[in-house]
Amino acid sequence: MAGAAPSEEALRRALAERQTAVDAQAEAVRSLKASGAKEGVDAAVEALKIEAGAAARRLQAAVGSGGGAAREEMRQTVVNTLERKLFYIPSFKIYRGVAGLYDYGPPGCAVKSNVLAFWRQHFVLEENMLEVDCPCVTPEVVLKASGHVEKFTDLMVKDEKTGTCYRADHLLKDFCKDKLEKDLTLSPETAAEFKRVLAVLDDLSTEELGAKIKEYGIVAPDTKNPLSAPYPFNLMFQTSIGPTGLSVGYMRPETAQGIFVNFKDLYYYNGQKLPFAAAQIGQAFRNEISPRQGLLRVREFTLAEIEHFVDPEDKSHPKFVDVADLEFLMFPRELQLSGESAKLTKLAEAVLKGTVNNETLGYFIGRVYLFLTRLGIDKSRLRFRQHLPNEMAHYAADCWDAEIECSYGWIECVGIADRSAYDLKAHSEKSGVPLVAHEKFSKPREVENFLSCPQRKT
Ligand SMILES: Nc1ncnc2c1ncn2[C@@H]1O[C@H](COP(=O)(O)OP(=O)(O)OP(=O)(O)O)[C@@H](O)[C@H]1O
């Protein structure tokens, strides 16, 4: 029928053929160059450009037609190109690589350094933040105080026969998405149930997650063997500091702790005044259970973090007016739980209604929006999603993720959390060094405190 969209299978085949043609032509150019032949190289390069152009046009058509398999195909083509052009390379490739570890090649290094320079300009320099640079190896006491030794975990399930490990929430997510996309026999009730599970996935407890995996009969994706019950796995890489092996350390899973433990000195450096912000760019390490999604989930990556210290009783922000009129997609808890979609919302309105907890949090959400859109992220594929109550990290009082829609779906790219004074309190208690700020009143105030004396029992 004239004008009908090609089937997904046809698109997949056409794209695969195009990709093979591009790869074959690239190989021809390489061997001509390697043989030192001058003649024919230009023609071969020209042919490569034509093949690559045809592949790109086919991709656009495929993505325009919205096919899931076409998306997969498009991603594979982009990945092949980026790897061929050395934007990134699987680390230790000649030894067959290690999952979740990647090197950046020359163009990748250039992109990374441009993004970091822009980040420094947009946040650190424009806001007069105090930048620090702390070690990656961190003694255990710091991460015990912060709660990471006890709680920095993901839920894992194991193939009961081979022992292969999987992230439990990812298996449940894949199962529900797969059913919704491919099972044409699903009743409306079952489809609604899978959608609900996807909406509250990050909120499920260990027991609830285990019960759903059992109820749906989810098995190990590679072998179809039964799975163990989910249990927490700590994501930190452990090491020892010094030759005795007695001093336990960890590779930092975030850069923020370096800022918190330096709070006292930074506060003095800032003239003992609040608010102020400190920033750090550096490597973070997470022993992800089963890294996938290419560069999106890796075991070592660069984090750029800011900690903004503010009076807990006055979280207003003098520059909030600069971002108050921004309007973008926001996805608060209520919309997620009722199965609705993200809505275009004015930042001022979200703060006024209390959807976003306070002006300072709102200000940083606005600044992150400006950063990402100035980097070139499409506004219609960017949303700010509020964490569900159980999803929040152990330290957070309110948390919003900037998520970008890509070929893997909506992916968290920035986390913006009100951590309250959790970390400063925890480090004060553990170290015995008070990490506190003082407020000087313009006029003295008289306050009466009634202390209750414990009754002595005779
Ligand atoms: N393994 C990883 N590889 C690459 N980037 C990561 C990884 N883990 C986290 N990030 C990035 O670091 C940012 C801050 O990390 P954060 O601690 O908020 O992640 P998270 O909520 O623990 O991630 P998730 O729940 O998806 O594992 C995230 O917004 C994400 O962009």
Short mmCIF file of C-alpha atoms and ligand atoms in Angstrom, two decimals:
data_model
loop_
_atom_site.label_atom_id
_atom_site.label_comp_id
_atom_site.label_asym_id
_atom_site.label_seq_id
_atom_site.Cartn_x
_atom_site.Cartn_y
_atom_site.Cartn_z
CA MET A 1 0.00 0.00 0.00
CA ALA A 2 1.47 3.36 -1.05
CA GLY A 3 2.53 5.62 1.85
CA ALA A 4 2.28 2.92 4.59
CA ALA A 5 5.03 3.01 7.27
CA PRO A 6 7.53 0.16 6.84
CA SER A 7 7.26 -2.64 9.41
CA GLU A 8 9.75 -2.70 12.29
CA GLU A 9 11.28 -5.89 10.96
CA ALA A 10 11.78 -4.33 7.51
CA LEU A 11 13.36 -1.24 9.08
CA ARG A 12 15.61 -3.39 11.22
CA ARG A 13 16.80 -5.36 8.21
CA ALA A 14 17.33 -2.26 6.08
CA LEU A 15 19.30 -0.55 8.84
CA ALA A 16 21.43 -3.62 9.48
CA GLU A 17 22.24 -3.80 5.74
CA ARG A 18 23.17 -0.11 5.69
CA GLN A 19 25.39 -0.51 8.74
CA THR A 20 27.15 -3.51 7.18
CA ALA A 21 27.72 -1.45 4.01
CA VAL A 22 29.18 1.45 6.05
CA ASP A 23 31.44 -0.93 8.01
CA ALA A 24 32.63 -2.66 4.82
CA GLN A 25 33.41 0.66 3.13
CA ALA A 26 35.25 1.92 6.25
CA GLU A 27 37.31 -1.29 6.22
CA ALA A 28 38.11 -0.75 2.51
CA VAL A 29 39.35 2.80 3.24
CA ARG A 30 41.47 1.53 6.15
CA SER A 31 43.18 -1.20 4.11
CA LEU A 32 43.80 1.14 1.16
CA LYS A 33 45.43 3.64 3.52
CA ALA A 34 47.42 0.88 5.27
CA SER A 35 48.73 -0.44 1.93
CA GLY A 36 50.10 3.02 1.17
CA ALA A 37 48.08 3.19 -2.08
CA LYS A 38 47.47 6.78 -3.10
CA GLU A 39 45.08 6.01 -5.91
CA GLY A 40 41.58 5.04 -5.02
CA VAL A 41 41.68 6.39 -1.44
CA ASP A 42 39.75 9.56 -2.29
CA ALA A 43 37.14 7.61 -4.22
CA ALA A 44 36.80 5.11 -1.37
CA VAL A 45 36.39 7.92 1.19
CA GLU A 46 33.76 9.51 -1.04
CA ALA A 47 31.90 6.18 -1.23
CA LEU A 48 32.09 5.89 2.56
CA LYS A 49 30.51 9.33 2.92
CA ILE A 50 27.69 8.32 0.58
CA GLU A 51 27.03 5.08 2.49
CA ALA A 52 27.14 6.89 5.86
CA GLY A 53 24.77 9.60 4.55
CA ALA A 54 22.32 6.97 3.31
CA ALA A 55 22.47 5.21 6.69
CA ALA A 56 21.82 8.48 8.51
CA ARG A 57 18.78 9.25 6.31
CA ARG A 58 17.42 5.75 6.85
CA LEU A 59 17.88 6.20 10.58
CA GLN A 60 15.97 9.45 10.59
CA ALA A 61 13.12 7.80 8.74
CA ALA A 62 13.19 4.84 11.12
CA VAL A 63 13.15 6.96 14.25
CA GLY A 64 10.46 9.18 12.76
CA SER A 65 8.26 6.13 12.34
CA GLY A 66 8.66 5.52 16.08
CA GLY A 67 9.57 1.80 16.07
CA GLY A 68 11.12 0.34 19.24
CA ALA A 69 13.45 -1.94 17.25
CA ALA A 70 14.41 1.03 15.07
CA ARG A 71 15.40 2.93 18.21
CA GLU A 72 17.58 -0.01 19.21
CA GLU A 73 19.10 -0.04 15.75
CA MET A 74 19.72 3.69 15.80
CA ARG A 75 21.50 3.41 19.13
CA GLN A 76 23.70 0.60 17.83
CA THR A 77 24.68 2.68 14.81
CA VAL A 78 25.51 5.70 16.97
CA VAL A 79 27.50 3.50 19.39
CA ASN A 80 29.45 1.96 16.48
CA THR A 81 30.28 5.40 15.11
CA LEU A 82 31.34 6.81 18.48
CA GLU A 83 33.56 3.80 19.14
CA ARG A 84 35.04 3.86 15.62
CA LYS A 85 35.83 7.57 16.00
CA LEU A 86 37.39 6.91 19.46
CA PHE A 87 34.99 9.11 21.39
CA TYR A 88 35.16 6.27 23.87
CA ILE A 89 36.72 2.83 24.05
CA PRO A 90 35.92 -0.11 26.32
CA SER A 91 38.80 -0.07 28.84
CA PHE A 92 41.41 -2.84 28.65
CA LYS A 93 39.89 -3.91 25.33
CA ILE A 94 42.88 -6.04 24.28
CA TYR A 95 42.19 -8.16 27.39
CA ARG A 96 38.50 -8.36 26.46
CA GLY A 97 37.58 -5.40 28.68
CA VAL A 98 35.79 -5.08 32.02
CA ALA A 99 32.06 -4.31 32.13
CA GLY A 100 31.32 -0.76 33.21
CA LEU A 101 34.81 0.67 32.59
CA TYR A 102 35.48 2.97 29.61
CA ASP A 103 38.31 5.18 28.30
CA TYR A 104 37.72 8.44 26.45
CA GLY A 105 39.68 8.85 23.23
CA PRO A 106 40.80 12.24 21.80
CA PRO A 107 37.38 13.62 20.72
CA GLY A 108 35.76 12.23 23.90
CA CYS A 109 38.37 13.99 26.06
CA ALA A 110 37.68 17.25 24.19
CA VAL A 111 33.89 16.97 24.72
CA LYS A 112 34.34 16.08 28.40
CA SER A 113 36.69 18.98 29.05
CA ASN A 114 34.31 21.42 27.28
CA VAL A 115 31.34 20.23 29.35
CA LEU A 116 33.32 20.51 32.61
CA ALA A 117 34.60 23.99 31.66
CA PHE A 118 31.03 25.10 31.01
CA TRP A 119 29.88 23.55 34.31
CA ARG A 120 32.62 25.46 36.17
CA GLN A 121 31.66 28.68 34.41
CA HIS A 122 27.89 28.26 34.92
CA PHE A 123 27.95 27.17 38.56
CA VAL A 124 31.30 27.77 40.30
CA LEU A 125 32.36 31.10 38.77
CA GLU A 126 28.94 32.69 38.29
CA GLU A 127 27.96 31.90 41.88
CA ASN A 128 31.33 32.44 43.57
CA MET A 129 31.42 28.90 44.90
CA LEU A 130 34.38 27.54 46.84
CA GLU A 131 35.98 24.75 44.82
CA VAL A 132 37.85 21.89 46.50
CA ASP A 133 39.68 18.82 45.24
CA CYS A 134 39.83 15.88 47.66
CA PRO A 135 41.24 12.33 47.44
CA CYS A 136 39.27 9.42 46.01
CA VAL A 137 40.53 6.99 48.68
CA THR A 138 38.46 7.63 51.78
CA PRO A 139 38.93 6.13 55.25
CA GLU A 140 36.12 3.92 56.50
CA VAL A 141 35.23 6.18 59.41
CA VAL A 142 34.05 8.93 57.02
CA LEU A 143 31.74 6.64 55.07
CA LYS A 144 30.51 4.95 58.24
CA ALA A 145 29.49 8.37 59.58
CA SER A 146 27.78 9.32 56.31
CA GLY A 147 25.80 6.06 56.30
CA HIS A 148 27.31 4.70 53.07
CA VAL A 149 28.90 1.62 54.70
CA GLU A 150 25.52 0.56 56.01
CA LYS A 151 23.10 1.85 53.40
CA PHE A 152 24.70 2.52 50.01
CA THR A 153 23.16 -0.58 48.50
CA ASP A 154 21.13 -1.82 45.53
CA LEU A 155 18.94 -4.92 45.64
CA MET A 156 20.48 -7.89 43.90
CA VAL A 157 19.15 -11.28 42.79
CA LYS A 158 21.27 -14.25 41.72
CA ASP A 159 20.73 -16.93 39.11
CA GLU A 160 20.33 -19.91 41.46
CA LYS A 161 22.36 -22.23 39.23
CA THR A 162 25.11 -20.08 37.67
CA GLY A 163 25.41 -17.40 40.36
CA THR A 164 25.16 -14.57 37.78
CA CYS A 165 24.01 -11.36 39.52
CA TYR A 166 21.28 -8.95 38.38
CA ARG A 167 19.78 -5.76 39.76
CA ALA A 168 16.36 -6.82 41.00
CA ASP A 169 14.53 -3.59 40.12
CA HIS A 170 15.96 -3.65 36.59
CA LEU A 171 14.61 -7.16 35.95
CA LEU A 172 11.15 -6.15 37.15
CA LYS A 173 11.26 -2.96 35.07
CA ASP A 174 12.33 -4.85 31.92
CA PHE A 175 9.61 -7.45 32.47
CA CYS A 176 6.81 -4.87 32.79
CA LYS A 177 8.06 -2.74 29.87
CA ASP A 178 8.44 -5.77 27.66
CA LYS A 179 4.92 -6.97 28.43
CA LEU A 180 3.46 -3.52 27.78
CA GLU A 181 5.32 -3.11 24.49
CA LYS A 182 5.02 -6.60 23.04
CA ASP A 183 2.15 -8.58 24.58
CA LEU A 184 -0.89 -7.76 22.47
CA THR A 185 -3.12 -10.07 24.54
CA LEU A 186 -2.76 -8.04 27.79
CA SER A 187 -6.09 -7.15 29.37
CA PRO A 188 -6.57 -3.44 30.25
CA GLU A 189 -6.45 -4.37 33.97
CA THR A 190 -3.12 -6.19 33.68
CA ALA A 191 -1.67 -3.40 31.55
CA ALA A 192 -2.75 -0.88 34.21
CA GLU A 193 -1.14 -3.04 36.91
CA PHE A 194 2.21 -3.15 35.02
CA LYS A 195 2.06 0.63 34.52
CA ARG A 196 1.46 1.10 38.25
CA VAL A 197 4.42 -1.14 39.12
CA LEU A 198 6.64 0.90 36.78
CA ALA A 199 5.49 4.15 38.41
CA VAL A 200 6.27 2.97 41.96
CA LEU A 201 9.24 0.75 41.13
CA ASP A 202 11.80 2.85 43.00
CA ASP A 203 9.51 2.94 46.01
CA LEU A 204 9.19 -0.85 46.53
CA SER A 205 10.70 -2.45 49.64
CA THR A 206 12.93 -5.55 49.43
CA GLU A 207 9.98 -7.78 50.31
CA GLU A 208 7.60 -6.13 47.81
CA LEU A 209 10.18 -6.39 45.02
CA GLY A 210 10.79 -10.08 45.83
CA ALA A 211 7.04 -10.77 45.90
CA LYS A 212 6.51 -9.16 42.46
CA ILE A 213 9.42 -11.11 40.93
CA LYS A 214 7.88 -14.32 42.27
CA GLU A 215 4.31 -13.41 41.29
CA TYR A 216 5.31 -12.64 37.67
CA GLY A 217 7.54 -15.73 37.43
CA ILE A 218 10.58 -13.64 36.42
CA VAL A 219 13.66 -15.80 35.74
CA ALA A 220 17.32 -15.13 34.91
CA PRO A 221 17.29 -13.45 31.48
CA ASP A 222 20.32 -15.34 30.13
CA THR A 223 19.57 -18.89 31.31
CA LYS A 224 15.89 -18.86 32.33
CA ASN A 225 16.98 -20.38 35.67
CA PRO A 226 15.12 -19.45 38.87
CA LEU A 227 16.30 -16.43 40.86
CA SER A 228 17.18 -16.00 44.54
CA ALA A 229 15.21 -13.59 46.74
CA PRO A 230 16.55 -10.00 46.49
CA TYR A 231 19.13 -8.86 49.03
CA PRO A 232 21.12 -5.64 49.47
CA PHE A 233 24.58 -5.36 47.88
CA ASN A 234 26.90 -2.51 48.91
CA LEU A 235 28.17 -0.65 45.84
CA MET A 236 31.43 0.65 47.30
CA PHE A 237 34.85 -0.70 46.27
CA GLN A 238 36.74 -1.56 49.42
CA THR A 239 40.49 -1.20 49.74
CA SER A 240 43.07 -0.90 52.49
CA ILE A 241 45.21 2.12 53.23
CA GLY A 242 48.89 1.48 53.99
CA PRO A 243 50.86 -1.77 54.08
CA THR A 244 49.39 -3.40 57.19
CA GLY A 245 46.00 -4.00 55.65
CA LEU A 246 44.45 -2.94 58.95
CA SER A 247 43.14 0.43 57.87
CA VAL A 248 40.03 -0.07 55.76
CA GLY A 249 39.25 2.46 53.05
CA TYR A 250 36.81 2.83 50.16
CA MET A 251 36.97 4.47 46.77
CA ARG A 252 34.53 7.36 47.23
CA PRO A 253 31.06 6.74 45.78
CA GLU A 254 30.39 10.51 45.66
CA THR A 255 32.53 13.63 45.99
CA ALA A 256 30.22 15.38 48.47
CA GLN A 257 31.75 13.85 51.61
CA GLY A 258 35.04 15.66 50.90
CA ILE A 259 33.10 18.93 51.08
CA PHE A 260 31.26 18.06 54.31
CA VAL A 261 34.41 17.07 56.23
CA ASN A 262 35.98 20.40 55.22
CA PHE A 263 32.93 22.41 56.30
CA LYS A 264 34.59 24.09 59.29
CA ASP A 265 37.54 25.43 57.28
CA LEU A 266 35.35 26.50 54.36
CA TYR A 267 32.98 28.33 56.71
CA TYR A 268 35.91 30.28 58.19
CA TYR A 269 37.27 30.93 54.69
CA ASN A 270 33.88 32.42 53.85
CA GLY A 271 34.11 34.85 56.77
CA GLN A 272 31.85 32.68 58.99
CA LYS A 273 28.81 33.60 56.94
CA LEU A 274 25.96 31.57 55.52
CA PRO A 275 24.85 30.88 52.86
CA PHE A 276 27.78 29.64 50.82
CA ALA A 277 28.35 26.84 48.38
CA ALA A 278 31.29 24.52 47.80
CA ALA A 279 31.86 22.49 44.65
CA GLN A 280 33.99 19.57 43.58
CA ILE A 281 34.64 17.81 40.29
CA GLY A 282 36.24 14.37 40.49
CA GLN A 283 36.07 10.63 40.01
CA ALA A 284 33.43 8.52 41.79
CA PHE A 285 33.37 4.74 42.00
CA ARG A 286 30.35 2.45 42.23
CA ASN A 287 30.58 -1.31 41.88
CA GLU A 288 27.36 -1.48 39.85
CA ILE A 289 25.74 -4.94 39.93
CA SER A 290 25.32 -5.44 36.19
CA PRO A 291 26.39 -2.32 34.29
CA ARG A 292 24.64 -1.83 30.98
CA GLN A 293 23.42 1.13 28.95
CA GLY A 294 26.97 2.03 27.83
CA LEU A 295 28.35 5.21 29.40
CA LEU A 296 25.14 5.80 31.36
CA ARG A 297 25.92 3.20 34.02
CA VAL A 298 29.58 2.66 34.67
CA ARG A 299 31.76 1.67 37.59
CA GLU A 300 33.99 4.75 37.55
CA PHE A 301 32.80 8.16 36.39
CA THR A 302 33.32 11.89 36.82
CA LEU A 303 30.90 13.62 39.16
CA ALA A 304 30.48 17.37 39.51
CA GLU A 305 28.80 18.19 42.82
CA ILE A 306 27.74 21.28 44.71
CA GLU A 307 26.79 21.54 48.38
CA HIS A 308 24.99 24.76 49.23
CA PHE A 309 24.90 25.54 52.97
CA VAL A 310 21.95 27.60 54.12
CA ASP A 311 20.24 28.67 57.35
CA PRO A 312 17.74 25.80 57.98
CA GLU A 313 15.21 28.36 59.16
CA ASP A 314 15.52 30.58 56.12
CA LYS A 315 15.77 28.70 52.84
CA SER A 316 14.84 31.70 50.71
CA HIS A 317 17.26 32.55 47.89
CA PRO A 318 18.03 36.14 46.84
CA LYS A 319 18.40 35.14 43.18
CA PHE A 320 15.27 32.98 42.98
CA VAL A 321 13.55 35.78 41.01
CA ASP A 322 16.06 35.18 38.18
CA VAL A 323 14.65 31.69 37.59
CA ALA A 324 11.09 32.06 38.93
CA ASP A 325 9.53 32.54 35.48
CA LEU A 326 11.12 29.47 33.92
CA GLU A 327 8.53 26.96 32.78
CA PHE A 328 9.37 23.33 32.13
CA LEU A 329 8.18 19.74 32.59
CA MET A 330 7.81 18.83 36.26
CA PHE A 331 6.78 15.39 37.52
CA PRO A 332 5.86 15.59 41.20
CA ARG A 333 5.02 12.53 43.32
CA GLU A 334 1.23 12.92 43.01
CA LEU A 335 1.33 12.80 39.20
CA GLN A 336 3.57 9.72 39.25
CA LEU A 337 1.37 7.86 41.72
CA SER A 338 -1.84 8.67 39.86
CA GLY A 339 -0.35 7.45 36.56
CA GLU A 340 -0.38 10.90 34.91
CA SER A 341 2.42 12.46 32.85
CA ALA A 342 4.78 15.31 33.66
CA LYS A 343 3.22 18.78 33.26
CA LEU A 344 4.61 22.10 32.10
CA THR A 345 4.89 24.08 35.34
CA LYS A 346 6.22 27.50 36.26
CA LEU A 347 8.99 27.20 38.87
CA ALA A 348 7.53 30.05 40.93
CA GLU A 349 4.21 28.21 41.12
CA ALA A 350 5.86 24.92 42.17
CA VAL A 351 7.66 26.66 45.04
CA LEU A 352 4.61 28.72 46.03
CA LYS A 353 2.43 25.61 46.25
CA GLY A 354 5.11 23.75 48.21
CA THR A 355 5.52 21.09 45.50
CA VAL A 356 9.19 22.06 45.58
CA ASN A 357 10.15 22.27 49.25
CA ASN A 358 11.86 25.68 49.29
CA GLU A 359 13.29 28.54 47.21
CA THR A 360 16.90 27.38 47.44
CA LEU A 361 16.03 23.93 46.10
CA GLY A 362 13.91 25.66 43.42
CA TYR A 363 16.77 28.00 42.51
CA PHE A 364 19.12 25.08 41.85
CA ILE A 365 16.46 23.21 39.86
CA GLY A 366 16.19 26.34 37.69
CA ARG A 367 19.96 26.67 37.31
CA VAL A 368 20.26 23.00 36.33
CA TYR A 369 17.49 23.52 33.75
CA LEU A 370 19.43 26.47 32.28
CA PHE A 371 22.69 24.50 32.30
CA LEU A 372 21.21 21.51 30.48
CA THR A 373 19.24 23.49 27.91
CA ARG A 374 22.27 25.72 27.20
CA LEU A 375 24.27 22.52 26.65
CA GLY A 376 21.77 21.71 23.91
CA ILE A 377 19.35 19.32 25.60
CA ASP A 378 15.92 19.38 23.94
CA LYS A 379 13.40 21.02 26.34
CA SER A 380 10.67 18.57 25.39
CA ARG A 381 12.89 15.65 26.42
CA LEU A 382 13.86 17.10 29.78
CA ARG A 383 11.80 16.76 32.95
CA PHE A 384 12.32 17.17 36.68
CA ARG A 385 10.98 14.16 38.60
CA GLN A 386 10.45 14.20 42.35
CA HIS A 387 11.63 11.12 44.27
CA LEU A 388 8.97 8.91 45.81
CA PRO A 389 9.20 8.63 49.62
CA ASN A 390 11.03 5.24 49.75
CA GLU A 391 13.20 6.09 46.78
CA MET A 392 14.98 8.96 48.48
CA ALA A 393 18.58 8.38 49.51
CA HIS A 394 19.08 7.84 53.22
CA TYR A 395 20.20 11.45 53.66
CA ALA A 396 17.57 13.33 51.61
CA ALA A 397 14.60 15.40 52.81
CA ASP A 398 13.34 16.21 49.29
CA CYS A 399 14.90 15.21 46.00
CA TRP A 400 14.35 15.97 42.31
CA ASP A 401 16.12 14.29 39.41
CA ALA A 402 16.69 15.98 36.08
CA GLU A 403 15.80 13.22 33.62
CA ILE A 404 16.50 13.24 29.89
CA GLU A 405 14.57 11.08 27.45
CA CYS A 406 16.91 9.10 25.23
CA SER A 407 16.89 5.77 23.44
CA TYR A 408 16.92 4.04 26.87
CA GLY A 409 13.84 5.96 28.03
CA TRP A 410 13.93 8.64 30.75
CA ILE A 411 17.38 8.62 32.37
CA GLU A 412 18.47 10.46 35.52
CA CYS A 413 21.33 12.82 34.74
CA VAL A 414 21.39 15.17 37.73
CA GLY A 415 20.18 14.67 41.30
CA ILE A 416 19.16 17.77 43.30
CA ALA A 417 18.52 16.96 46.96
CA ASP A 418 17.78 18.86 50.15
CA ARG A 419 20.03 16.77 52.42
CA SER A 420 19.04 18.91 55.47
CA ALA A 421 21.90 18.90 58.02
CA TYR A 422 22.18 15.09 57.89
CA ASP A 423 25.85 14.90 56.89
CA LEU A 424 27.14 17.75 59.05
CA LYS A 425 25.38 16.30 62.10
CA ALA A 426 26.66 12.79 61.40
CA HIS A 427 30.28 13.97 60.98
CA SER A 428 30.04 16.21 64.07
CA GLU A 429 28.93 13.24 66.17
CA LYS A 430 31.51 10.80 64.80
CA SER A 431 34.52 13.14 64.76
CA GLY A 432 33.69 15.17 67.88
CA VAL A 433 34.39 18.35 65.84
CA PRO A 434 31.30 20.59 65.79
CA LEU A 435 30.44 21.36 62.16
CA VAL A 436 28.13 24.24 62.92
CA ALA A 437 27.46 27.82 61.88
CA HIS A 438 26.53 30.73 64.11
CA GLU A 439 24.16 33.55 63.41
CA LYS A 440 24.95 37.00 64.82
CA PHE A 441 21.68 38.81 65.62
CA SER A 442 21.59 42.50 64.84
CA LYS A 443 20.09 43.09 68.30
CA PRO A 444 20.58 40.84 71.34
CA ARG A 445 17.63 38.52 72.02
CA GLU A 446 16.61 37.08 75.34
CA VAL A 447 15.44 33.47 75.24
CA GLU A 448 14.28 31.40 78.21
CA ASN A 449 14.96 27.69 78.10
CA PHE A 450 13.17 25.37 80.51
CA LEU A 451 15.29 22.32 81.02
CA SER A 452 13.54 19.34 82.53
CA CYS A 453 15.51 17.63 85.29
CA PRO A 454 15.24 13.86 85.41
CA GLN A 455 13.46 12.67 88.60
CA ARG A 456 15.72 10.72 90.82
CA LYS A 457 14.26 7.44 91.95
CA THR A 458 14.97 6.49 95.53
N1 LIG B 1 27.00 4.12 37.80
C1 LIG B 1 26.86 5.34 37.30
N2 LIG B 1 27.42 5.65 36.12
C2 LIG B 1 27.32 6.89 35.60
N3 LIG B 1 26.67 7.89 36.21
C3 LIG B 1 26.09 7.63 37.38
C4 LIG B 1 26.14 6.35 38.00
N4 LIG B 1 25.46 6.40 39.18
C5 LIG B 1 25.02 7.65 39.30
N5 LIG B 1 25.38 8.39 38.23
C6 LIG B 1 25.11 9.79 37.99
O1 LIG B 1 25.43 10.51 39.16
C7 LIG B 1 24.37 11.34 39.56
C8 LIG B 1 24.31 11.44 41.07
O2 LIG B 1 24.22 10.15 41.62
P1 LIG B 1 23.06 9.72 42.62
O3 LIG B 1 23.72 9.25 43.86
O4 LIG B 1 22.00 10.74 42.73
O5 LIG B 1 22.54 8.49 41.75
P2 LIG B 1 21.56 7.39 42.21
O6 LIG B 1 20.25 8.04 42.46
O7 LIG B 1 22.22 6.60 43.29
O8 LIG B 1 21.49 6.53 40.88
P3 LIG B 1 20.63 5.21 40.70
O9 LIG B 1 19.55 5.21 41.73
O10 LIG B 1 20.11 5.36 39.32
O11 LIG B 1 21.61 4.10 40.88
C9 LIG B 1 23.14 10.69 38.96
O12 LIG B 1 22.21 11.70 38.69
C10 LIG B 1 23.64 10.05 37.69
O13 LIG B 1 23.60 11.00 36.63
#
